PDB file of C-alpha atoms in Angstrom:
ATOM      1  CA  ALA A  30      -7.926  14.695 -76.816  1.00  0.00           C
ATOM      2  CA  PRO A  31      -8.322  12.569 -73.676  1.00  0.00           C
ATOM      3  CA  LYS A  32     -10.729   9.640 -73.731  1.00  0.00           C
ATOM      4  CA  PRO A  33     -13.739   9.757 -71.360  1.00  0.00           C
ATOM      5  CA  GLY A  34     -12.814   6.406 -69.757  1.00  0.00           C
ATOM      6  CA  PRO A  35     -12.031   2.770 -70.521  1.00  0.00           C
ATOM      7  CA  GLY A  36     -14.562   1.182 -72.846  1.00  0.00           C
ATOM      8  CA  VAL A  37     -16.377   4.477 -73.441  1.00  0.00           C
ATOM      9  CA  ASP A  38     -16.105   6.990 -76.274  1.00  0.00           C
ATOM     10  CA  ILE A  39     -17.736  10.165 -77.539  1.00  0.00           C
ATOM     11  CA  ALA A  40     -19.321   9.580 -80.926  1.00  0.00           C
ATOM     12  CA  PHE A  41     -20.846  12.087 -83.316  1.00  0.00           C
ATOM     13  CA  VAL A  42     -23.959  10.420 -84.753  1.00  0.00           C
ATOM     14  CA  SER A  43     -25.500  11.690 -87.996  1.00  0.00           C
ATOM     15  CA  ILE A  44     -29.052  13.015 -87.636  1.00  0.00           C
ATOM     16  CA  SER A  45     -31.342  14.851 -90.038  1.00  0.00           C
ATOM     17  CA  THR A  46     -32.111  18.550 -89.641  1.00  0.00           C
ATOM     18  CA  GLY A  47     -35.671  17.561 -88.699  1.00  0.00           C
ATOM     19  CA  ASP A  48     -34.309  15.222 -86.003  1.00  0.00           C
ATOM     20  CA  CYS A  49     -32.055  18.050 -84.807  1.00  0.00           C
ATOM     21  CA  ALA A  50     -34.981  20.492 -84.507  1.00  0.00           C
ATOM     22  CA  GLU A  51     -37.037  17.896 -82.613  1.00  0.00           C
ATOM     23  CA  ALA A  52     -34.100  17.103 -80.296  1.00  0.00           C
ATOM     24  CA  LEU A  53     -33.556  20.786 -79.505  1.00  0.00           C
ATOM     25  CA  ALA A  54     -37.258  21.238 -78.688  1.00  0.00           C
ATOM     26  CA  VAL A  55     -37.280  18.181 -76.410  1.00  0.00           C
ATOM     27  CA  ALA A  56     -34.002  19.126 -74.714  1.00  0.00           C
ATOM     28  CA  ALA A  57     -35.461  22.544 -73.821  1.00  0.00           C
ATOM     29  CA  ASP A  58     -38.075  20.773 -71.664  1.00  0.00           C
ATOM     30  CA  VAL A  59     -36.229  20.015 -68.399  1.00  0.00           C
ATOM     31  CA  SER A  60     -38.735  17.279 -67.510  1.00  0.00           C
ATOM     32  CA  CYS A  61     -37.572  15.146 -70.478  1.00  0.00           C
ATOM     33  CA  ALA A  62     -34.783  12.656 -69.830  1.00  0.00           C
ATOM     34  CA  VAL A  63     -34.618  10.895 -73.230  1.00  0.00           C
ATOM     35  CA  LEU A  64     -34.385  12.231 -76.784  1.00  0.00           C
ATOM     36  CA  PRO A  65     -36.986  10.590 -79.057  1.00  0.00           C
ATOM     37  CA  LEU A  66     -34.393   9.617 -81.670  1.00  0.00           C
ATOM     38  CA  ASP A  67     -33.571   6.026 -82.540  1.00  0.00           C
ATOM     39  CA  LEU A  68     -29.850   6.126 -83.328  1.00  0.00           C
ATOM     40  CA  THR A  69     -29.531   2.480 -84.394  1.00  0.00           C
ATOM     41  CA  GLY A  70     -27.749   2.012 -87.733  1.00  0.00           C
ATOM     42  CA  ARG A  71     -26.820   5.660 -88.254  1.00  0.00           C
ATOM     43  CA  HIS A  72     -23.431   6.839 -89.451  1.00  0.00           C
ATOM     44  CA  ALA A  73     -21.052   7.943 -86.705  1.00  0.00           C
ATOM     45  CA  THR A  74     -17.509   9.157 -86.205  1.00  0.00           C
ATOM     46  CA  THR A  75     -15.180   9.789 -83.288  1.00  0.00           C
ATOM     47  CA  LYS A  76     -13.154  12.426 -85.146  1.00  0.00           C
ATOM     48  CA  ASP A  77     -14.518  15.946 -85.378  1.00  0.00           C
ATOM     49  CA  SER A  78     -12.580  16.444 -88.634  1.00  0.00           C
ATOM     50  CA  ALA A  79     -15.043  14.047 -90.306  1.00  0.00           C
ATOM     51  CA  LEU A  80     -17.882  16.473 -89.504  1.00  0.00           C
ATOM     52  CA  ALA A  81     -16.653  19.041 -92.024  1.00  0.00           C
ATOM     53  CA  GLY A  82     -19.089  17.721 -94.640  1.00  0.00           C
ATOM     54  CA  GLY A  83     -21.952  19.485 -92.880  1.00  0.00           C
ATOM     55  CA  GLY A  84     -25.266  18.150 -91.724  1.00  0.00           C
ATOM     56  CA  ALA A  85     -26.444  17.693 -88.164  1.00  0.00           C
ATOM     57  CA  TRP A  86     -24.604  15.556 -85.627  1.00  0.00           C
ATOM     58  CA  ALA A  87     -25.499  14.500 -82.082  1.00  0.00           C
ATOM     59  CA  ALA A  88     -22.621  14.062 -79.631  1.00  0.00           C
ATOM     60  CA  VAL A  89     -23.243  10.841 -77.706  1.00  0.00           C
ATOM     61  CA  LEU A  90     -21.261   9.247 -74.867  1.00  0.00           C
ATOM     62  CA  CYS A  91     -21.489   5.517 -75.514  1.00  0.00           C
ATOM     63  CA  PRO A  92     -19.745   2.177 -74.999  1.00  0.00           C
ATOM     64  CA  THR A  93     -16.996   1.698 -77.579  1.00  0.00           C
ATOM     65  CA  SER A  94     -18.652  -1.577 -78.620  1.00  0.00           C
ATOM     66  CA  TYR A  95     -21.559   0.456 -80.120  1.00  0.00           C
ATOM     67  CA  LEU A  96     -19.212   1.771 -82.835  1.00  0.00           C
ATOM     68  CA  GLN A  97     -18.837  -0.730 -85.679  1.00  0.00           C
ATOM     69  CA  LYS A  98     -16.699  -0.421 -88.825  1.00  0.00           C
ATOM     70  CA  CYS A  99     -18.545   0.661 -91.919  1.00  0.00           C
ATOM     71  CA  GLU A 100     -17.914   0.269 -95.683  1.00  0.00           C
ATOM     72  CA  GLU A 101     -16.791   3.917 -95.760  1.00  0.00           C
ATOM     73  CA  ALA A 102     -13.274   4.076 -94.332  1.00  0.00           C
ATOM     74  CA  THR A 103     -13.882   7.367 -92.501  1.00  0.00           C
ATOM     75  CA  MET A 104     -17.250   6.468 -90.969  1.00  0.00           C
ATOM     76  CA  LEU A 105     -18.537   4.089 -88.347  1.00  0.00           C
ATOM     77  CA  LYS A 106     -21.984   2.576 -87.877  1.00  0.00           C
ATOM     78  CA  PHE A 107     -23.790   3.174 -84.600  1.00  0.00           C
ATOM     79  CA  ALA A 108     -24.886  -0.365 -83.629  1.00  0.00           C
ATOM     80  CA  ILE A 109     -26.920  -0.595 -80.442  1.00  0.00           C
ATOM     81  CA  PRO A 110     -27.357  -4.155 -79.114  1.00  0.00           C
ATOM     82  CA  LEU A 111     -30.811  -5.728 -78.939  1.00  0.00           C
ATOM     83  CA  ASN A 112     -32.713  -5.141 -75.703  1.00  0.00           C
ATOM     84  CA  SER A 113     -30.892  -1.811 -75.199  1.00  0.00           C
ATOM     85  CA  VAL A 114     -32.525   1.609 -75.283  1.00  0.00           C
ATOM     86  CA  PRO A 115     -31.697   3.067 -78.730  1.00  0.00           C
ATOM     87  CA  MET A 116     -32.478   6.661 -77.693  1.00  0.00           C
ATOM     88  CA  PRO A 117     -29.939   8.974 -76.015  1.00  0.00           C
ATOM     89  CA  PHE A 118     -30.391   9.765 -72.352  1.00  0.00           C
ATOM     90  CA  ILE A 119     -30.111  13.490 -71.500  1.00  0.00           C
ATOM     91  CA  VAL A 120     -27.704  14.261 -68.660  1.00  0.00           C
ATOM     92  CA  ARG A 121     -28.847  17.419 -66.873  1.00  0.00           C
ATOM     93  CA  ASN A 122     -26.364  19.414 -64.802  1.00  0.00           C
ATOM     94  CA  ALA A 123     -27.370  20.877 -61.454  1.00  0.00           C
ATOM     95  CA  VAL A 124     -26.787  24.514 -60.543  1.00  0.00           C
ATOM     96  CA  VAL A 125     -24.534  25.002 -57.510  1.00  0.00           C
ATOM     97  CA  ARG A 126     -24.333  28.346 -55.692  1.00  0.00           C
ATOM     98  CA  VAL A 127     -21.480  29.116 -53.303  1.00  0.00           C
ATOM     99  CA  THR A 128     -21.480  32.002 -50.818  1.00  0.00           C
ATOM    100  CA  ILE A 129     -18.484  32.933 -48.658  1.00  0.00           C
ATOM    101  CA  PHE A 130     -18.476  35.596 -45.936  1.00  0.00           C
ATOM    102  CA  THR A 131     -15.799  36.663 -43.468  1.00  0.00           C
ATOM    103  CA  PRO A 132     -16.320  35.145 -39.992  1.00  0.00           C
ATOM    104  CA  CYS A 133     -15.806  38.377 -38.043  1.00  0.00           C
ATOM    105  CA  CYS A 134     -18.002  40.967 -39.705  1.00  0.00           C
ATOM    106  CA  VAL A 135     -19.964  38.797 -42.187  1.00  0.00           C
ATOM    107  CA  LYS A 136     -18.717  40.737 -45.220  1.00  0.00           C
ATOM    108  CA  PRO A 137     -18.604  39.088 -48.675  1.00  0.00           C
ATOM    109  CA  LEU A 138     -15.266  37.472 -49.498  1.00  0.00           C
ATOM    110  CA  PRO A 139     -14.403  38.201 -53.168  1.00  0.00           C
ATOM    111  CA  GLY A 140     -11.802  36.291 -55.164  1.00  0.00           C
ATOM    112  CA  ALA A 141     -12.064  32.997 -53.242  1.00  0.00           C
ATOM    113  CA  VAL A 142     -11.215  30.035 -55.492  1.00  0.00           C
ATOM    114  CA  ILE A 143     -13.879  27.303 -55.499  1.00  0.00           C
ATOM    115  CA  CYS A 144     -12.771  23.732 -56.303  1.00  0.00           C
ATOM    116  CA  ALA A 145     -14.793  20.623 -57.159  1.00  0.00           C
ATOM    117  CA  SER A 146     -12.998  17.331 -56.509  1.00  0.00           C
ATOM    118  CA  GLY A 147      -9.672  19.165 -56.322  1.00  0.00           C
ATOM    119  CA  ARG A 148     -10.062  21.087 -59.593  1.00  0.00           C
ATOM    120  CA  PRO A 149     -10.450  24.876 -59.540  1.00  0.00           C
ATOM    121  CA  LEU A 150     -13.753  25.891 -61.163  1.00  0.00           C
ATOM    122  CA  THR A 151     -14.376  29.544 -60.481  1.00  0.00           C
ATOM    123  CA  MET A 152     -13.909  32.411 -58.036  1.00  0.00           C
ATOM    124  CA  THR A 153     -16.374  34.329 -55.916  1.00  0.00           C
ATOM    125  CA  ASP A 154     -17.451  37.750 -57.193  1.00  0.00           C
ATOM    126  CA  ASP A 155     -17.549  41.062 -55.303  1.00  0.00           C
ATOM    127  CA  LYS A 156     -20.601  39.829 -53.382  1.00  0.00           C
ATOM    128  CA  GLY A 157     -18.824  36.643 -52.247  1.00  0.00           C
ATOM    129  CA  LEU A 158     -20.958  34.553 -54.645  1.00  0.00           C
ATOM    130  CA  ALA A 159     -20.099  31.982 -57.288  1.00  0.00           C
ATOM    131  CA  GLN A 160     -22.489  29.945 -59.406  1.00  0.00           C
ATOM    132  CA  PHE A 161     -21.677  27.020 -61.712  1.00  0.00           C
ATOM    133  CA  GLU A 162     -23.071  23.704 -62.929  1.00  0.00           C
ATOM    134  CA  LEU A 163     -22.006  20.155 -62.070  1.00  0.00           C
ATOM    135  CA  PRO A 164     -23.119  16.849 -63.618  1.00  0.00           C
ATOM    136  CA  PRO A 165     -24.812  14.094 -61.617  1.00  0.00           C
ATOM    137  CA  GLY A 166     -22.483  12.270 -59.253  1.00  0.00           C
ATOM    138  CA  SER A 167     -20.503  12.923 -56.104  1.00  0.00           C
ATOM    139  CA  HIS A 168     -18.383  16.088 -55.925  1.00  0.00           C
ATOM    140  CA  THR A 169     -16.183  17.336 -53.052  1.00  0.00           C
ATOM    141  CA  LEU A 170     -16.433  21.132 -52.858  1.00  0.00           C
ATOM    142  CA  THR A 171     -13.731  23.226 -51.203  1.00  0.00           C
ATOM    143  CA  ALA A 172     -12.528  26.820 -50.969  1.00  0.00           C
ATOM    144  CA  PRO A 173      -8.921  25.966 -50.061  1.00  0.00           C
ATOM    145  CA  GLN A 174      -7.581  29.512 -49.828  1.00  0.00           C
ATOM    146  CA  CYS A 175     -10.012  30.612 -47.149  1.00  0.00           C
ATOM    147  CA  SER A 176     -11.610  27.553 -45.529  1.00  0.00           C
ATOM    148  CA  SER A 177     -10.622  24.080 -44.383  1.00  0.00           C
ATOM    149  CA  THR A 178     -14.208  22.835 -44.792  1.00  0.00           C
ATOM    150  CA  GLU A 179     -14.963  20.125 -47.353  1.00  0.00           C
ATOM    151  CA  THR A 180     -18.512  19.336 -48.394  1.00  0.00           C
ATOM    152  CA  VAL A 181     -19.535  16.360 -50.506  1.00  0.00           C
ATOM    153  CA  LEU A 182     -22.450  17.134 -52.821  1.00  0.00           C
ATOM    154  CA  ARG A 183     -24.319  14.169 -54.217  1.00  0.00           C
ATOM    155  CA  ILE A 184     -26.167  15.296 -57.303  1.00  0.00           C
ATOM    156  CA  GLU A 185     -28.943  13.022 -58.494  1.00  0.00           C
ATOM    157  CA  GLN A 186     -29.944  12.771 -62.154  1.00  0.00           C
ATOM    158  CA  GLY A 187     -32.758  15.227 -62.825  1.00  0.00           C
ATOM    159  CA  ALA A 188     -32.015  17.476 -59.832  1.00  0.00           C
ATOM    160  CA  THR A 189     -33.693  20.806 -60.568  1.00  0.00           C
ATOM    161  CA  GLU A 190     -33.262  22.728 -57.336  1.00  0.00           C
ATOM    162  CA  CYS A 191     -30.240  24.973 -56.863  1.00  0.00           C
ATOM    163  CA  LEU A 192     -27.725  23.431 -54.452  1.00  0.00           C
ATOM    164  CA  THR A 193     -25.904  25.714 -52.015  1.00  0.00           C
ATOM    165  CA  PHE A 194     -22.503  25.491 -50.338  1.00  0.00           C
ATOM    166  CA  CYS A 195     -21.562  28.053 -47.698  1.00  0.00           C
ATOM    167  CA  PRO A 196     -18.134  27.193 -46.297  1.00  0.00           C
ATOM    168  CA  PRO A 197     -17.158  29.252 -43.272  1.00  0.00           C
ATOM    169  CA  ALA A 198     -14.100  31.393 -43.987  1.00  0.00           C
ATOM    170  CA  SER A 199     -11.550  30.459 -41.355  1.00  0.00           C
ATOM    171  CA  GLY A 200     -10.354  33.979 -40.644  1.00  0.00           C
ATOM    172  CA  ASP A 201      -6.908  32.603 -39.843  1.00  0.00           C
ATOM    173  CA  LEU A 202      -4.166  35.150 -39.478  1.00  0.00           C
ATOM    174  CA  PHE A 203      -0.613  34.099 -40.262  1.00  0.00           C
ATOM    175  CA  VAL A 204       2.354  35.913 -38.696  1.00  0.00           C
ATOM    176  CA  PHE A 205       5.777  35.557 -40.296  1.00  0.00           C
ATOM    177  CA  LEU A 206       8.990  36.694 -38.634  1.00  0.00           C
ATOM    178  CA  GLN A 207      11.750  37.308 -41.155  1.00  0.00           C
ATOM    179  CA  ASP A 208      15.397  38.020 -40.350  1.00  0.00           C
ATOM    180  CA  ASN A 209      16.567  41.008 -42.432  1.00  0.00           C
ATOM    181  CA  SER A 210      19.888  41.435 -40.662  1.00  0.00           C
ATOM    182  CA  PRO A 211      22.912  42.252 -42.818  1.00  0.00           C
ATOM    183  CA  GLU A 212      25.192  39.318 -43.606  1.00  0.00           C
ATOM    184  CA  ASP A 213      27.929  40.701 -41.383  1.00  0.00           C
ATOM    185  CA  ASN A 214      25.499  40.580 -38.393  1.00  0.00           C
ATOM    186  CA  SER A 215      26.416  44.162 -37.494  1.00  0.00           C
ATOM    187  CA  SER A 216      22.807  44.813 -36.488  1.00  0.00           C
ATOM    188  CA  VAL A 217      19.630  42.839 -35.985  1.00  0.00           C
ATOM    189  CA  LYS A 218      16.722  43.679 -38.226  1.00  0.00           C
ATOM    190  CA  ASP A 219      13.591  41.583 -38.006  1.00  0.00           C
ATOM    191  CA  SER A 220      10.412  42.073 -39.972  1.00  0.00           C
ATOM    192  CA  VAL A 221       6.913  40.919 -39.106  1.00  0.00           C
ATOM    193  CA  MET A 222       4.467  40.166 -41.895  1.00  0.00           C
ATOM    194  CA  LEU A 223       0.760  39.508 -41.417  1.00  0.00           C
ATOM    195  CA  CYS A 224      -1.187  37.487 -43.980  1.00  0.00           C
TER     196      CYS A 224
END
């Protein structure tokens, strides 16, 4: 599995079932940004195979330096430095809605691929709509098959409103002329294709 980035890792931190229930209740409240769980000194692992023993685990994105070797060979200790917040911060994704219509008759454009930062995410439905979530940060949205427009969305942490992107479909028409003449050039046969 790919690493999240240099100096950062995803750790599974052991929590009690009571902690898990409290975390789920807090996470359901979109106004909360921090889970009220002190993770300092808890067992952790970076391998999901070590989770087979059961119990509750919280997946946490953290600096690699927070993961210290433990007496148990398969486990790590989650060691948060002094003067650091020992509770996990909740990253909330923002909802993005894309609508694409044809430029001539303003009809929905189904099947248009929507990309974020060059990666295909989804396609528009029969109504020309697509909806998905993106994490906080800067994302370049495109619909490369039908529009040359690029829009940069800057999503702030805690954004709750739905963000919209409505790229204009270009309506470009491509004409191809293809030579279908026989190899002996006994006659000229050209074909015109419209795309």
